């Protein structure tokens, strides 16, 4: 019995560890494109469901806000069934629930691992530094560090033809600032980091053509 409980505990620990890694590296993975980021969302959702069932913590799924989201997903699928092109409509609505599960997996990790925020901030910091360096490198040299060209229109860095550099920065920068203020860094470091990243990211938003 004790051996069985030990194996179960080890299995839960491994799932938690994998989930922390997947969620933490997401900011860096977003740079590579939609495939890996969507893979992380789906995998994290599956691991989260396994942990919920294993630990019988169903309150994540039955929370009032969760129930509202499930109803919304059902509504989207129902609307898709009455669309002119049902299959095309279902492509975006059928598995939309994965985003809800992904959000719940973050809630779960925040409840079960106090260090997750530090891990996530570390990789978000790396992503921002990499994007800033690569974007200015592309702007000055004509190509970024992996050879994606700058045509003189909009700087795109690793995103290439997608032209979502400005969108990426404008959406994640508030999260970055919030975590920077929340985490226990020195006041001097926080002020320096905020000023540094604000100047460079504001400049990138301009040369990326983001409205």
mmCIF file of the C-alpha atoms, coordinates in Angstrom:
data_MODEL
# 
_entry.id   MODEL 
# 
loop_
_atom_site.group_PDB 
_atom_site.id 
_atom_site.type_symbol 
_atom_site.label_atom_id 
_atom_site.label_alt_id 
_atom_site.label_comp_id 
_atom_site.label_asym_id 
_atom_site.label_entity_id 
_atom_site.label_seq_id 
_atom_site.pdbx_PDB_ins_code 
_atom_site.Cartn_x 
_atom_site.Cartn_y 
_atom_site.Cartn_z 
_atom_site.occupancy 
_atom_site.B_iso_or_equiv 
_atom_site.pdbx_formal_charge 
_atom_site.auth_seq_id 
_atom_site.auth_comp_id 
_atom_site.auth_asym_id 
_atom_site.auth_atom_id 
_atom_site.pdbx_PDB_model_num 
ATOM 1   C CA . UNK A 1 1   ? 0.000   0.000  0.000   1.00 0.00 ? 1   UNK A CA 1 
ATOM 2   C CA . UNK A 1 2   ? 2.792   2.415  0.903   1.00 0.00 ? 2   UNK A CA 1 
ATOM 3   C CA . UNK A 1 3   ? 4.679   1.488  -2.277  1.00 0.00 ? 3   UNK A CA 1 
ATOM 4   C CA . UNK A 1 4   ? 1.547   2.194  -4.338  1.00 0.00 ? 4   UNK A CA 1 
ATOM 5   C CA . UNK A 1 5   ? 1.092   5.566  -2.662  1.00 0.00 ? 5   UNK A CA 1 
ATOM 6   C CA . UNK A 1 6   ? 4.753   6.378  -3.266  1.00 0.00 ? 6   UNK A CA 1 
ATOM 7   C CA . UNK A 1 7   ? 4.401   5.584  -6.990  1.00 0.00 ? 7   UNK A CA 1 
ATOM 8   C CA . UNK A 1 8   ? 1.248   7.669  -7.188  1.00 0.00 ? 8   UNK A CA 1 
ATOM 9   C CA . UNK A 1 9   ? 2.982   10.576 -5.481  1.00 0.00 ? 9   UNK A CA 1 
ATOM 10  C CA . UNK A 1 10  ? 5.962   10.303 -7.844  1.00 0.00 ? 10  UNK A CA 1 
ATOM 11  C CA . UNK A 1 11  ? 3.634   10.241 -10.858 1.00 0.00 ? 11  UNK A CA 1 
ATOM 12  C CA . UNK A 1 12  ? 1.817   13.363 -9.642  1.00 0.00 ? 12  UNK A CA 1 
ATOM 13  C CA . UNK A 1 13  ? 5.140   15.094 -9.007  1.00 0.00 ? 13  UNK A CA 1 
ATOM 14  C CA . UNK A 1 14  ? 6.315   14.337 -12.556 1.00 0.00 ? 14  UNK A CA 1 
ATOM 15  C CA . UNK A 1 15  ? 3.103   15.676 -14.043 1.00 0.00 ? 15  UNK A CA 1 
ATOM 16  C CA . UNK A 1 16  ? 3.409   18.847 -11.965 1.00 0.00 ? 16  UNK A CA 1 
ATOM 17  C CA . UNK A 1 17  ? 7.018   19.273 -13.032 1.00 0.00 ? 17  UNK A CA 1 
ATOM 18  C CA . UNK A 1 18  ? 6.185   18.837 -16.736 1.00 0.00 ? 18  UNK A CA 1 
ATOM 19  C CA . UNK A 1 19  ? 3.291   21.270 -16.432 1.00 0.00 ? 19  UNK A CA 1 
ATOM 20  C CA . UNK A 1 20  ? 5.500   23.909 -14.789 1.00 0.00 ? 20  UNK A CA 1 
ATOM 21  C CA . UNK A 1 21  ? 8.110   23.566 -17.544 1.00 0.00 ? 21  UNK A CA 1 
ATOM 22  C CA . UNK A 1 22  ? 5.541   23.780 -20.348 1.00 0.00 ? 22  UNK A CA 1 
ATOM 23  C CA . UNK A 1 23  ? 3.825   26.848 -18.927 1.00 0.00 ? 23  UNK A CA 1 
ATOM 24  C CA . UNK A 1 24  ? 7.107   28.575 -18.073 1.00 0.00 ? 24  UNK A CA 1 
ATOM 25  C CA . UNK A 1 25  ? 8.668   28.248 -21.537 1.00 0.00 ? 25  UNK A CA 1 
ATOM 26  C CA . UNK A 1 26  ? 5.535   29.422 -23.356 1.00 0.00 ? 26  UNK A CA 1 
ATOM 27  C CA . UNK A 1 27  ? 6.750   33.053 -23.816 1.00 0.00 ? 27  UNK A CA 1 
ATOM 28  C CA . UNK A 1 28  ? 9.882   31.819 -25.618 1.00 0.00 ? 28  UNK A CA 1 
ATOM 29  C CA . UNK A 1 29  ? 7.954   29.222 -27.629 1.00 0.00 ? 29  UNK A CA 1 
ATOM 30  C CA . UNK A 1 30  ? 5.489   31.861 -28.851 1.00 0.00 ? 30  UNK A CA 1 
ATOM 31  C CA . UNK A 1 31  ? 8.345   33.346 -30.873 1.00 0.00 ? 31  UNK A CA 1 
ATOM 32  C CA . UNK A 1 32  ? 8.643   30.172 -32.947 1.00 0.00 ? 32  UNK A CA 1 
ATOM 33  C CA . UNK A 1 33  ? 5.095   30.356 -34.285 1.00 0.00 ? 33  UNK A CA 1 
ATOM 34  C CA . UNK A 1 34  ? 1.652   28.860 -33.612 1.00 0.00 ? 34  UNK A CA 1 
ATOM 35  C CA . UNK A 1 35  ? 2.477   25.138 -33.816 1.00 0.00 ? 35  UNK A CA 1 
ATOM 36  C CA . UNK A 1 36  ? 4.598   24.711 -30.678 1.00 0.00 ? 36  UNK A CA 1 
ATOM 37  C CA . UNK A 1 37  ? 2.559   27.192 -28.660 1.00 0.00 ? 37  UNK A CA 1 
ATOM 38  C CA . UNK A 1 38  ? -0.676  25.365 -29.528 1.00 0.00 ? 38  UNK A CA 1 
ATOM 39  C CA . UNK A 1 39  ? 1.044   22.069 -28.697 1.00 0.00 ? 39  UNK A CA 1 
ATOM 40  C CA . UNK A 1 40  ? 1.897   23.426 -25.243 1.00 0.00 ? 40  UNK A CA 1 
ATOM 41  C CA . UNK A 1 41  ? -1.678  24.625 -24.715 1.00 0.00 ? 41  UNK A CA 1 
ATOM 42  C CA . UNK A 1 42  ? -3.131  21.214 -25.613 1.00 0.00 ? 42  UNK A CA 1 
ATOM 43  C CA . UNK A 1 43  ? -0.532  19.223 -23.656 1.00 0.00 ? 43  UNK A CA 1 
ATOM 44  C CA . UNK A 1 44  ? -0.884  21.450 -20.588 1.00 0.00 ? 44  UNK A CA 1 
ATOM 45  C CA . UNK A 1 45  ? -4.659  21.042 -20.727 1.00 0.00 ? 45  UNK A CA 1 
ATOM 46  C CA . UNK A 1 46  ? -4.387  17.247 -20.843 1.00 0.00 ? 46  UNK A CA 1 
ATOM 47  C CA . UNK A 1 47  ? -1.900  17.160 -17.956 1.00 0.00 ? 47  UNK A CA 1 
ATOM 48  C CA . UNK A 1 48  ? -4.142  19.477 -15.961 1.00 0.00 ? 48  UNK A CA 1 
ATOM 49  C CA . UNK A 1 49  ? -7.131  17.158 -16.463 1.00 0.00 ? 49  UNK A CA 1 
ATOM 50  C CA . UNK A 1 50  ? -5.037  14.164 -15.384 1.00 0.00 ? 50  UNK A CA 1 
ATOM 51  C CA . UNK A 1 51  ? -4.000  15.975 -12.210 1.00 0.00 ? 51  UNK A CA 1 
ATOM 52  C CA . UNK A 1 52  ? -7.547  17.094 -11.446 1.00 0.00 ? 52  UNK A CA 1 
ATOM 53  C CA . UNK A 1 53  ? -8.845  13.540 -11.781 1.00 0.00 ? 53  UNK A CA 1 
ATOM 54  C CA . UNK A 1 54  ? -5.888  12.109 -9.868  1.00 0.00 ? 54  UNK A CA 1 
ATOM 55  C CA . UNK A 1 55  ? -6.271  14.527 -6.969  1.00 0.00 ? 55  UNK A CA 1 
ATOM 56  C CA . UNK A 1 56  ? -10.074 14.782 -7.254  1.00 0.00 ? 56  UNK A CA 1 
ATOM 57  C CA . UNK A 1 57  ? -9.884  18.579 -7.310  1.00 0.00 ? 57  UNK A CA 1 
ATOM 58  C CA . UNK A 1 58  ? -12.918 19.109 -9.520  1.00 0.00 ? 58  UNK A CA 1 
ATOM 59  C CA . UNK A 1 59  ? -13.620 22.558 -8.132  1.00 0.00 ? 59  UNK A CA 1 
ATOM 60  C CA . UNK A 1 60  ? -11.455 24.010 -10.906 1.00 0.00 ? 60  UNK A CA 1 
ATOM 61  C CA . UNK A 1 61  ? -13.906 22.702 -13.480 1.00 0.00 ? 61  UNK A CA 1 
ATOM 62  C CA . UNK A 1 62  ? -17.055 23.516 -11.528 1.00 0.00 ? 62  UNK A CA 1 
ATOM 63  C CA . UNK A 1 63  ? -16.180 27.061 -10.529 1.00 0.00 ? 63  UNK A CA 1 
ATOM 64  C CA . UNK A 1 64  ? -18.958 29.480 -11.616 1.00 0.00 ? 64  UNK A CA 1 
ATOM 65  C CA . UNK A 1 65  ? -16.657 31.252 -14.078 1.00 0.00 ? 65  UNK A CA 1 
ATOM 66  C CA . UNK A 1 66  ? -15.595 27.894 -15.510 1.00 0.00 ? 66  UNK A CA 1 
ATOM 67  C CA . UNK A 1 67  ? -19.220 26.854 -15.972 1.00 0.00 ? 67  UNK A CA 1 
ATOM 68  C CA . UNK A 1 68  ? -19.957 30.128 -17.791 1.00 0.00 ? 68  UNK A CA 1 
ATOM 69  C CA . UNK A 1 69  ? -17.050 29.406 -20.118 1.00 0.00 ? 69  UNK A CA 1 
ATOM 70  C CA . UNK A 1 70  ? -18.242 25.829 -20.807 1.00 0.00 ? 70  UNK A CA 1 
ATOM 71  C CA . UNK A 1 71  ? -21.687 27.182 -21.656 1.00 0.00 ? 71  UNK A CA 1 
ATOM 72  C CA . UNK A 1 72  ? -20.082 29.702 -23.992 1.00 0.00 ? 72  UNK A CA 1 
ATOM 73  C CA . UNK A 1 73  ? -18.115 26.924 -25.733 1.00 0.00 ? 73  UNK A CA 1 
ATOM 74  C CA . UNK A 1 74  ? -21.313 24.879 -26.143 1.00 0.00 ? 74  UNK A CA 1 
ATOM 75  C CA . UNK A 1 75  ? -23.020 27.948 -27.608 1.00 0.00 ? 75  UNK A CA 1 
ATOM 76  C CA . UNK A 1 76  ? -20.201 28.439 -30.138 1.00 0.00 ? 76  UNK A CA 1 
ATOM 77  C CA . UNK A 1 77  ? -20.411 24.803 -31.240 1.00 0.00 ? 77  UNK A CA 1 
ATOM 78  C CA . UNK A 1 78  ? -24.185 25.037 -31.514 1.00 0.00 ? 78  UNK A CA 1 
ATOM 79  C CA . UNK A 1 79  ? -23.907 28.141 -33.680 1.00 0.00 ? 79  UNK A CA 1 
ATOM 80  C CA . UNK A 1 80  ? -21.342 26.396 -35.870 1.00 0.00 ? 80  UNK A CA 1 
ATOM 81  C CA . UNK A 1 81  ? -23.811 23.581 -36.599 1.00 0.00 ? 81  UNK A CA 1 
ATOM 82  C CA . UNK A 1 82  ? -26.095 26.126 -38.238 1.00 0.00 ? 82  UNK A CA 1 
ATOM 83  C CA . UNK A 1 83  ? -23.382 27.836 -40.267 1.00 0.00 ? 83  UNK A CA 1 
ATOM 84  C CA . UNK A 1 84  ? -23.244 27.647 -44.061 1.00 0.00 ? 84  UNK A CA 1 
ATOM 85  C CA . UNK A 1 85  ? -19.895 25.849 -43.947 1.00 0.00 ? 85  UNK A CA 1 
ATOM 86  C CA . UNK A 1 86  ? -20.223 23.676 -40.840 1.00 0.00 ? 86  UNK A CA 1 
ATOM 87  C CA . UNK A 1 87  ? -16.781 22.061 -41.018 1.00 0.00 ? 87  UNK A CA 1 
ATOM 88  C CA . UNK A 1 88  ? -15.021 25.401 -41.504 1.00 0.00 ? 88  UNK A CA 1 
ATOM 89  C CA . UNK A 1 89  ? -16.916 26.911 -38.589 1.00 0.00 ? 89  UNK A CA 1 
ATOM 90  C CA . UNK A 1 90  ? -16.220 23.930 -36.328 1.00 0.00 ? 90  UNK A CA 1 
ATOM 91  C CA . UNK A 1 91  ? -12.485 24.266 -36.954 1.00 0.00 ? 91  UNK A CA 1 
ATOM 92  C CA . UNK A 1 92  ? -12.378 27.270 -34.653 1.00 0.00 ? 92  UNK A CA 1 
ATOM 93  C CA . UNK A 1 93  ? -15.203 26.447 -32.232 1.00 0.00 ? 93  UNK A CA 1 
ATOM 94  C CA . UNK A 1 94  ? -15.027 22.693 -31.591 1.00 0.00 ? 94  UNK A CA 1 
ATOM 95  C CA . UNK A 1 95  ? -11.814 22.731 -29.567 1.00 0.00 ? 95  UNK A CA 1 
ATOM 96  C CA . UNK A 1 96  ? -12.067 26.285 -28.263 1.00 0.00 ? 96  UNK A CA 1 
ATOM 97  C CA . UNK A 1 97  ? -12.486 24.829 -24.757 1.00 0.00 ? 97  UNK A CA 1 
ATOM 98  C CA . UNK A 1 98  ? -8.743  24.109 -24.697 1.00 0.00 ? 98  UNK A CA 1 
ATOM 99  C CA . UNK A 1 99  ? -8.086  27.768 -23.884 1.00 0.00 ? 99  UNK A CA 1 
ATOM 100 C CA . UNK A 1 100 ? -10.288 27.491 -20.810 1.00 0.00 ? 100 UNK A CA 1 
ATOM 101 C CA . UNK A 1 101 ? -8.457  24.376 -19.673 1.00 0.00 ? 101 UNK A CA 1 
ATOM 102 C CA . UNK A 1 102 ? -5.156  26.112 -20.299 1.00 0.00 ? 102 UNK A CA 1 
ATOM 103 C CA . UNK A 1 103 ? -6.212  29.042 -18.100 1.00 0.00 ? 103 UNK A CA 1 
ATOM 104 C CA . UNK A 1 104 ? -7.281  26.622 -15.379 1.00 0.00 ? 104 UNK A CA 1 
ATOM 105 C CA . UNK A 1 105 ? -3.921  24.854 -15.591 1.00 0.00 ? 105 UNK A CA 1 
ATOM 106 C CA . UNK A 1 106 ? -2.227  28.194 -14.790 1.00 0.00 ? 106 UNK A CA 1 
ATOM 107 C CA . UNK A 1 107 ? -4.583  28.638 -11.837 1.00 0.00 ? 107 UNK A CA 1 
ATOM 108 C CA . UNK A 1 108 ? -3.715  25.128 -10.671 1.00 0.00 ? 108 UNK A CA 1 
ATOM 109 C CA . UNK A 1 109 ? 0.042   25.743 -10.874 1.00 0.00 ? 109 UNK A CA 1 
ATOM 110 C CA . UNK A 1 110 ? -0.257  29.071 -9.064  1.00 0.00 ? 110 UNK A CA 1 
ATOM 111 C CA . UNK A 1 111 ? -2.035  27.247 -6.233  1.00 0.00 ? 111 UNK A CA 1 
ATOM 112 C CA . UNK A 1 112 ? 0.473   24.399 -6.077  1.00 0.00 ? 112 UNK A CA 1 
ATOM 113 C CA . UNK A 1 113 ? 3.868   25.923 -6.849  1.00 0.00 ? 113 UNK A CA 1 
ATOM 114 C CA . UNK A 1 114 ? 5.003   29.250 -5.428  1.00 0.00 ? 114 UNK A CA 1 
ATOM 115 C CA . UNK A 1 115 ? 8.082   29.347 -7.677  1.00 0.00 ? 115 UNK A CA 1 
ATOM 116 C CA . UNK A 1 116 ? 6.135   29.200 -10.942 1.00 0.00 ? 116 UNK A CA 1 
ATOM 117 C CA . UNK A 1 117 ? 5.892   32.983 -11.213 1.00 0.00 ? 117 UNK A CA 1 
ATOM 118 C CA . UNK A 1 118 ? 9.686   33.269 -10.944 1.00 0.00 ? 118 UNK A CA 1 
ATOM 119 C CA . UNK A 1 119 ? 10.192  30.598 -13.628 1.00 0.00 ? 119 UNK A CA 1 
ATOM 120 C CA . UNK A 1 120 ? 7.668   32.220 -15.940 1.00 0.00 ? 120 UNK A CA 1 
ATOM 121 C CA . UNK A 1 121 ? 9.189   35.669 -15.475 1.00 0.00 ? 121 UNK A CA 1 
ATOM 122 C CA . UNK A 1 122 ? 12.668  34.290 -16.221 1.00 0.00 ? 122 UNK A CA 1 
ATOM 123 C CA . UNK A 1 123 ? 11.596  32.907 -19.606 1.00 0.00 ? 123 UNK A CA 1 
ATOM 124 C CA . UNK A 1 124 ? 9.512   35.991 -20.367 1.00 0.00 ? 124 UNK A CA 1 
ATOM 125 C CA . UNK A 1 125 ? 12.602  38.085 -19.648 1.00 0.00 ? 125 UNK A CA 1 
ATOM 126 C CA . UNK A 1 126 ? 14.643  35.922 -22.035 1.00 0.00 ? 126 UNK A CA 1 
ATOM 127 C CA . UNK A 1 127 ? 11.961  36.235 -24.718 1.00 0.00 ? 127 UNK A CA 1 
ATOM 128 C CA . UNK A 1 128 ? 11.920  40.019 -24.451 1.00 0.00 ? 128 UNK A CA 1 
ATOM 129 C CA . UNK A 1 129 ? 15.707  40.370 -24.526 1.00 0.00 ? 129 UNK A CA 1 
ATOM 130 C CA . UNK A 1 130 ? 15.908  38.025 -27.533 1.00 0.00 ? 130 UNK A CA 1 
ATOM 131 C CA . UNK A 1 131 ? 13.150  39.859 -29.401 1.00 0.00 ? 131 UNK A CA 1 
ATOM 132 C CA . UNK A 1 132 ? 14.648  43.300 -28.689 1.00 0.00 ? 132 UNK A CA 1 
ATOM 133 C CA . UNK A 1 133 ? 18.131  42.268 -29.812 1.00 0.00 ? 133 UNK A CA 1 
ATOM 134 C CA . UNK A 1 134 ? 16.913  40.420 -32.911 1.00 0.00 ? 134 UNK A CA 1 
ATOM 135 C CA . UNK A 1 135 ? 14.504  43.171 -33.995 1.00 0.00 ? 135 UNK A CA 1 
ATOM 136 C CA . UNK A 1 136 ? 17.111  45.935 -33.889 1.00 0.00 ? 136 UNK A CA 1 
ATOM 137 C CA . UNK A 1 137 ? 19.616  43.599 -35.541 1.00 0.00 ? 137 UNK A CA 1 
ATOM 138 C CA . UNK A 1 138 ? 17.124  43.048 -38.376 1.00 0.00 ? 138 UNK A CA 1 
ATOM 139 C CA . UNK A 1 139 ? 16.378  46.773 -38.633 1.00 0.00 ? 139 UNK A CA 1 
ATOM 140 C CA . UNK A 1 140 ? 20.057  47.731 -38.854 1.00 0.00 ? 140 UNK A CA 1 
ATOM 141 C CA . UNK A 1 141 ? 21.461  44.822 -40.895 1.00 0.00 ? 141 UNK A CA 1 
ATOM 142 C CA . UNK A 1 142 ? 18.556  43.980 -43.173 1.00 0.00 ? 142 UNK A CA 1 
ATOM 143 C CA . UNK A 1 143 ? 18.084  40.440 -41.846 1.00 0.00 ? 143 UNK A CA 1 
ATOM 144 C CA . UNK A 1 144 ? 17.582  39.010 -38.392 1.00 0.00 ? 144 UNK A CA 1 
ATOM 145 C CA . UNK A 1 145 ? 19.937  36.498 -36.758 1.00 0.00 ? 145 UNK A CA 1 
ATOM 146 C CA . UNK A 1 146 ? 18.338  33.535 -38.593 1.00 0.00 ? 146 UNK A CA 1 
ATOM 147 C CA . UNK A 1 147 ? 18.198  35.273 -41.972 1.00 0.00 ? 147 UNK A CA 1 
ATOM 148 C CA . UNK A 1 148 ? 14.618  36.606 -42.100 1.00 0.00 ? 148 UNK A CA 1 
ATOM 149 C CA . UNK A 1 149 ? 14.844  39.756 -44.270 1.00 0.00 ? 149 UNK A CA 1 
ATOM 150 C CA . UNK A 1 150 ? 13.660  43.260 -43.465 1.00 0.00 ? 150 UNK A CA 1 
ATOM 151 C CA . UNK A 1 151 ? 12.142  44.731 -46.596 1.00 0.00 ? 151 UNK A CA 1 
ATOM 152 C CA . UNK A 1 152 ? 11.912  48.300 -45.314 1.00 0.00 ? 152 UNK A CA 1 
ATOM 153 C CA . UNK A 1 153 ? 8.272   48.023 -44.390 1.00 0.00 ? 153 UNK A CA 1 
ATOM 154 C CA . UNK A 1 154 ? 7.658   46.569 -40.941 1.00 0.00 ? 154 UNK A CA 1 
ATOM 155 C CA . UNK A 1 155 ? 10.220  44.903 -38.691 1.00 0.00 ? 155 UNK A CA 1 
ATOM 156 C CA . UNK A 1 156 ? 8.973   41.414 -37.835 1.00 0.00 ? 156 UNK A CA 1 
ATOM 157 C CA . UNK A 1 157 ? 11.947  39.660 -36.161 1.00 0.00 ? 157 UNK A CA 1 
ATOM 158 C CA . UNK A 1 158 ? 11.333  35.887 -35.791 1.00 0.00 ? 158 UNK A CA 1 
ATOM 159 C CA . UNK A 1 159 ? 7.680   36.235 -36.817 1.00 0.00 ? 159 UNK A CA 1 
ATOM 160 C CA . UNK A 1 160 ? 8.581   36.743 -40.469 1.00 0.00 ? 160 UNK A CA 1 
ATOM 161 C CA . UNK A 1 161 ? 5.628   37.415 -42.757 1.00 0.00 ? 161 UNK A CA 1 
ATOM 162 C CA . UNK A 1 162 ? 3.133   37.257 -39.892 1.00 0.00 ? 162 UNK A CA 1 
ATOM 163 C CA . UNK A 1 163 ? 3.997   40.847 -38.859 1.00 0.00 ? 163 UNK A CA 1 
ATOM 164 C CA . UNK A 1 164 ? 2.817   40.361 -35.269 1.00 0.00 ? 164 UNK A CA 1 
ATOM 165 C CA . UNK A 1 165 ? 5.880   41.687 -33.465 1.00 0.00 ? 165 UNK A CA 1 
ATOM 166 C CA . UNK A 1 166 ? 4.037   44.742 -32.166 1.00 0.00 ? 166 UNK A CA 1 
ATOM 167 C CA . UNK A 1 167 ? 1.045   42.661 -31.106 1.00 0.00 ? 167 UNK A CA 1 
ATOM 168 C CA . UNK A 1 168 ? 3.313   40.236 -29.233 1.00 0.00 ? 168 UNK A CA 1 
ATOM 169 C CA . UNK A 1 169 ? 5.084   43.021 -27.359 1.00 0.00 ? 169 UNK A CA 1 
ATOM 170 C CA . UNK A 1 170 ? 2.013   45.120 -26.567 1.00 0.00 ? 170 UNK A CA 1 
ATOM 171 C CA . UNK A 1 171 ? 0.147   42.145 -25.088 1.00 0.00 ? 171 UNK A CA 1 
ATOM 172 C CA . UNK A 1 172 ? 2.962   40.655 -23.027 1.00 0.00 ? 172 UNK A CA 1 
ATOM 173 C CA . UNK A 1 173 ? 4.633   43.849 -21.840 1.00 0.00 ? 173 UNK A CA 1 
ATOM 174 C CA . UNK A 1 174 ? 1.911   44.665 -19.236 1.00 0.00 ? 174 UNK A CA 1 
ATOM 175 C CA . UNK A 1 175 ? 2.288   41.124 -17.854 1.00 0.00 ? 175 UNK A CA 1 
ATOM 176 C CA . UNK A 1 176 ? 6.057   41.617 -17.741 1.00 0.00 ? 176 UNK A CA 1 
ATOM 177 C CA . UNK A 1 177 ? 5.711   44.908 -15.836 1.00 0.00 ? 177 UNK A CA 1 
ATOM 178 C CA . UNK A 1 178 ? 3.189   43.397 -13.421 1.00 0.00 ? 178 UNK A CA 1 
ATOM 179 C CA . UNK A 1 179 ? 5.447   40.437 -12.616 1.00 0.00 ? 179 UNK A CA 1 
ATOM 180 C CA . UNK A 1 180 ? 8.480   42.702 -12.327 1.00 0.00 ? 180 UNK A CA 1 
ATOM 181 C CA . UNK A 1 181 ? 6.688   44.777 -9.690  1.00 0.00 ? 181 UNK A CA 1 
ATOM 182 C CA . UNK A 1 182 ? 5.290   41.705 -7.922  1.00 0.00 ? 182 UNK A CA 1 
ATOM 183 C CA . UNK A 1 183 ? 8.491   39.667 -7.653  1.00 0.00 ? 183 UNK A CA 1 
ATOM 184 C CA . UNK A 1 184 ? 10.864  40.547 -4.829  1.00 0.00 ? 184 UNK A CA 1 
ATOM 185 C CA . UNK A 1 185 ? 13.554  42.428 -6.769  1.00 0.00 ? 185 UNK A CA 1 
ATOM 186 C CA . UNK A 1 186 ? 15.399  45.471 -5.479  1.00 0.00 ? 186 UNK A CA 1 
ATOM 187 C CA . UNK A 1 187 ? 13.720  48.815 -6.110  1.00 0.00 ? 187 UNK A CA 1 
ATOM 188 C CA . UNK A 1 188 ? 16.722  50.009 -8.132  1.00 0.00 ? 188 UNK A CA 1 
ATOM 189 C CA . UNK A 1 189 ? 16.572  46.994 -10.443 1.00 0.00 ? 189 UNK A CA 1 
ATOM 190 C CA . UNK A 1 190 ? 12.813  47.406 -10.952 1.00 0.00 ? 190 UNK A CA 1 
ATOM 191 C CA . UNK A 1 191 ? 13.132  51.079 -11.904 1.00 0.00 ? 191 UNK A CA 1 
ATOM 192 C CA . UNK A 1 192 ? 16.072  50.408 -14.245 1.00 0.00 ? 192 UNK A CA 1 
ATOM 193 C CA . UNK A 1 193 ? 14.323  47.437 -15.902 1.00 0.00 ? 193 UNK A CA 1 
ATOM 194 C CA . UNK A 1 194 ? 11.048  49.326 -16.400 1.00 0.00 ? 194 UNK A CA 1 
ATOM 195 C CA . UNK A 1 195 ? 12.802  52.319 -17.986 1.00 0.00 ? 195 UNK A CA 1 
ATOM 196 C CA . UNK A 1 196 ? 15.076  50.135 -20.148 1.00 0.00 ? 196 UNK A CA 1 
ATOM 197 C CA . UNK A 1 197 ? 12.354  47.872 -21.514 1.00 0.00 ? 197 UNK A CA 1 
ATOM 198 C CA . UNK A 1 198 ? 9.853   50.697 -21.922 1.00 0.00 ? 198 UNK A CA 1 
ATOM 199 C CA . UNK A 1 199 ? 12.250  52.692 -24.129 1.00 0.00 ? 199 UNK A CA 1 
ATOM 200 C CA . UNK A 1 200 ? 13.242  49.768 -26.334 1.00 0.00 ? 200 UNK A CA 1 
ATOM 201 C CA . UNK A 1 201 ? 9.792   48.184 -26.599 1.00 0.00 ? 201 UNK A CA 1 
ATOM 202 C CA . UNK A 1 202 ? 8.168   51.541 -27.358 1.00 0.00 ? 202 UNK A CA 1 
ATOM 203 C CA . UNK A 1 203 ? 10.718  51.998 -30.138 1.00 0.00 ? 203 UNK A CA 1 
ATOM 204 C CA . UNK A 1 204 ? 9.991   48.525 -31.489 1.00 0.00 ? 204 UNK A CA 1 
ATOM 205 C CA . UNK A 1 205 ? 6.256   49.164 -31.497 1.00 0.00 ? 205 UNK A CA 1 
ATOM 206 C CA . UNK A 1 206 ? 6.955   52.174 -33.717 1.00 0.00 ? 206 UNK A CA 1 
ATOM 207 C CA . UNK A 1 207 ? 9.238   50.447 -36.229 1.00 0.00 ? 207 UNK A CA 1 
ATOM 208 C CA . UNK A 1 208 ? 7.017   47.353 -36.292 1.00 0.00 ? 208 UNK A CA 1 
ATOM 209 C CA . UNK A 1 209 ? 4.143   49.485 -37.585 1.00 0.00 ? 209 UNK A CA 1 
ATOM 210 C CA . UNK A 1 210 ? 1.806   48.475 -34.770 1.00 0.00 ? 210 UNK A CA 1 
ATOM 211 C CA . UNK A 1 211 ? -1.193  50.786 -34.541 1.00 0.00 ? 211 UNK A CA 1 
# 
